[in-house]
Amino acid sequence: MIKKVQIYKTDKWNMLNVEVHGRQIIVREISDQWGEEAHTFLSRPELMNWAEQRFAADRFPGTPEEREEILAKLREV
């Protein structure tokens, strides 16, 4: 069984989706700048380590609340 979770979607080109395939977690990041990137993780700590770096507070373009909401949704996966 595959569990799909949408973390955020700002428009039809900018979104972050997560698919859980048993123990494997696949993050699909779609942006109008880079196209689609898929990241595969074998554990939740590995996913959260990536997320903390990807959505680093000093480089995140949105508000601190938006950043925390994204990280909270990823923790719930």
PDB file of C-alpha atoms in Angstrom:
ATOM      1  CA  MET A   1       0.000   0.000   0.000  1.00  0.00           C
ATOM      2  CA  ILE A   2       1.286   3.442  -0.937  1.00  0.00           C
ATOM      3  CA  LYS A   3       0.478   6.413   1.276  1.00  0.00           C
ATOM      4  CA  LYS A   4       0.598   9.793  -0.500  1.00  0.00           C
ATOM      5  CA  VAL A   5       0.792  13.088   1.398  1.00  0.00           C
ATOM      6  CA  GLN A   6       0.867  16.596  -0.024  1.00  0.00           C
ATOM      7  CA  ILE A   7       3.101  18.789   2.131  1.00  0.00           C
ATOM      8  CA  TYR A   8       2.500  22.041   0.276  1.00  0.00           C
ATOM      9  CA  LYS A   9       1.229  23.296  -3.052  1.00  0.00           C
ATOM     10  CA  THR A  10       1.495  26.957  -3.991  1.00  0.00           C
ATOM     11  CA  ASP A  11       0.338  26.511  -7.598  1.00  0.00           C
ATOM     12  CA  LYS A  12       0.369  23.815 -10.282  1.00  0.00           C
ATOM     13  CA  TRP A  13       4.172  24.073 -10.626  1.00  0.00           C
ATOM     14  CA  ASN A  14       5.426  24.434  -7.043  1.00  0.00           C
ATOM     15  CA  MET A  15       4.667  21.600  -4.642  1.00  0.00           C
ATOM     16  CA  LEU A  16       6.134  18.955  -2.385  1.00  0.00           C
ATOM     17  CA  ASN A  17       4.591  15.489  -2.231  1.00  0.00           C
ATOM     18  CA  VAL A  18       5.626  12.484  -0.138  1.00  0.00           C
ATOM     19  CA  GLU A  19       4.948   8.828  -0.929  1.00  0.00           C
ATOM     20  CA  VAL A  20       5.502   6.130   1.670  1.00  0.00           C
ATOM     21  CA  HIS A  21       6.223   2.685   0.202  1.00  0.00           C
ATOM     22  CA  GLY A  22       6.562   0.499   3.296  1.00  0.00           C
ATOM     23  CA  ARG A  23       9.881   1.588   4.828  1.00  0.00           C
ATOM     24  CA  GLN A  24      10.917   3.672   1.821  1.00  0.00           C
ATOM     25  CA  ILE A  25       9.963   7.366   1.700  1.00  0.00           C
ATOM     26  CA  ILE A  26      10.016   9.182  -1.639  1.00  0.00           C
ATOM     27  CA  VAL A  27       9.840  12.977  -1.679  1.00  0.00           C
ATOM     28  CA  ARG A  28       8.874  14.569  -5.003  1.00  0.00           C
ATOM     29  CA  GLU A  29       9.742  18.227  -5.179  1.00  0.00           C
ATOM     30  CA  ILE A  30       8.274  20.018  -8.196  1.00  0.00           C
ATOM     31  CA  SER A  31       9.216  23.605  -8.985  1.00  0.00           C
ATOM     32  CA  ASP A  32       8.935  25.945 -11.934  1.00  0.00           C
ATOM     33  CA  GLN A  33      12.718  26.568 -11.709  1.00  0.00           C
ATOM     34  CA  TRP A  34      14.151  23.022 -11.511  1.00  0.00           C
ATOM     35  CA  GLY A  35      11.367  20.748 -12.735  1.00  0.00           C
ATOM     36  CA  GLU A  36      10.826  17.586 -10.703  1.00  0.00           C
ATOM     37  CA  GLU A  37      13.339  16.168  -8.251  1.00  0.00           C
ATOM     38  CA  ALA A  38      12.807  12.902  -6.405  1.00  0.00           C
ATOM     39  CA  HIS A  39      14.606  12.102  -3.153  1.00  0.00           C
ATOM     40  CA  THR A  40      14.484   8.598  -1.659  1.00  0.00           C
ATOM     41  CA  PHE A  41      14.965   7.998   2.066  1.00  0.00           C
ATOM     42  CA  LEU A  42      15.132   4.756   4.026  1.00  0.00           C
ATOM     43  CA  SER A  43      14.261   6.261   7.415  1.00  0.00           C
ATOM     44  CA  ARG A  44      12.368   9.172   8.927  1.00  0.00           C
ATOM     45  CA  PRO A  45      15.501  10.604  10.627  1.00  0.00           C
ATOM     46  CA  GLU A  46      17.181  10.685   7.200  1.00  0.00           C
ATOM     47  CA  LEU A  47      14.121  12.502   5.778  1.00  0.00           C
ATOM     48  CA  MET A  48      14.110  15.058   8.596  1.00  0.00           C
ATOM     49  CA  ASN A  49      17.863  15.655   8.266  1.00  0.00           C
ATOM     50  CA  TRP A  50      17.309  16.489   4.576  1.00  0.00           C
ATOM     51  CA  ALA A  51      14.284  18.675   5.415  1.00  0.00           C
ATOM     52  CA  GLU A  52      16.180  20.684   8.040  1.00  0.00           C
ATOM     53  CA  GLN A  53      18.894  21.421   5.472  1.00  0.00           C
ATOM     54  CA  ARG A  54      16.523  22.002   2.541  1.00  0.00           C
ATOM     55  CA  PHE A  55      14.277  24.356   4.540  1.00  0.00           C
ATOM     56  CA  ALA A  56      17.034  26.018   6.579  1.00  0.00           C
ATOM     57  CA  ALA A  57      15.753  29.080   8.435  1.00  0.00           C
ATOM     58  CA  ASP A  58      18.353  31.421   6.935  1.00  0.00           C
ATOM     59  CA  ARG A  59      17.504  30.414   3.341  1.00  0.00           C
ATOM     60  CA  PHE A  60      13.736  29.869   3.548  1.00  0.00           C
ATOM     61  CA  PRO A  61      11.900  32.513   1.477  1.00  0.00           C
ATOM     62  CA  GLY A  62       8.628  32.394   3.466  1.00  0.00           C
ATOM     63  CA  THR A  63       7.728  33.214   7.038  1.00  0.00           C
ATOM     64  CA  PRO A  64       9.019  31.205  10.040  1.00  0.00           C
ATOM     65  CA  GLU A  65       5.451  29.948  10.543  1.00  0.00           C
ATOM     66  CA  GLU A  66       5.308  28.566   6.974  1.00  0.00           C
ATOM     67  CA  ARG A  67       8.654  26.834   7.465  1.00  0.00           C
ATOM     68  CA  GLU A  68       7.546  25.279  10.752  1.00  0.00           C
ATOM     69  CA  GLU A  69       4.286  24.086   9.163  1.00  0.00           C
ATOM     70  CA  ILE A  70       6.204  22.307   6.380  1.00  0.00           C
ATOM     71  CA  LEU A  71       8.556  20.649   8.884  1.00  0.00           C
ATOM     72  CA  ALA A  72       5.628  19.625  11.115  1.00  0.00           C
ATOM     73  CA  LYS A  73       3.847  17.978   8.168  1.00  0.00           C
ATOM     74  CA  LEU A  74       7.028  16.097   7.252  1.00  0.00           C
ATOM     75  CA  ARG A  75       7.382  14.871  10.863  1.00  0.00           C
ATOM     76  CA  GLU A  76       3.825  13.451  10.695  1.00  0.00           C
ATOM     77  CA  VAL A  77       4.594  11.337   7.598  1.00  0.00           C
TER      78      VAL A  77
END
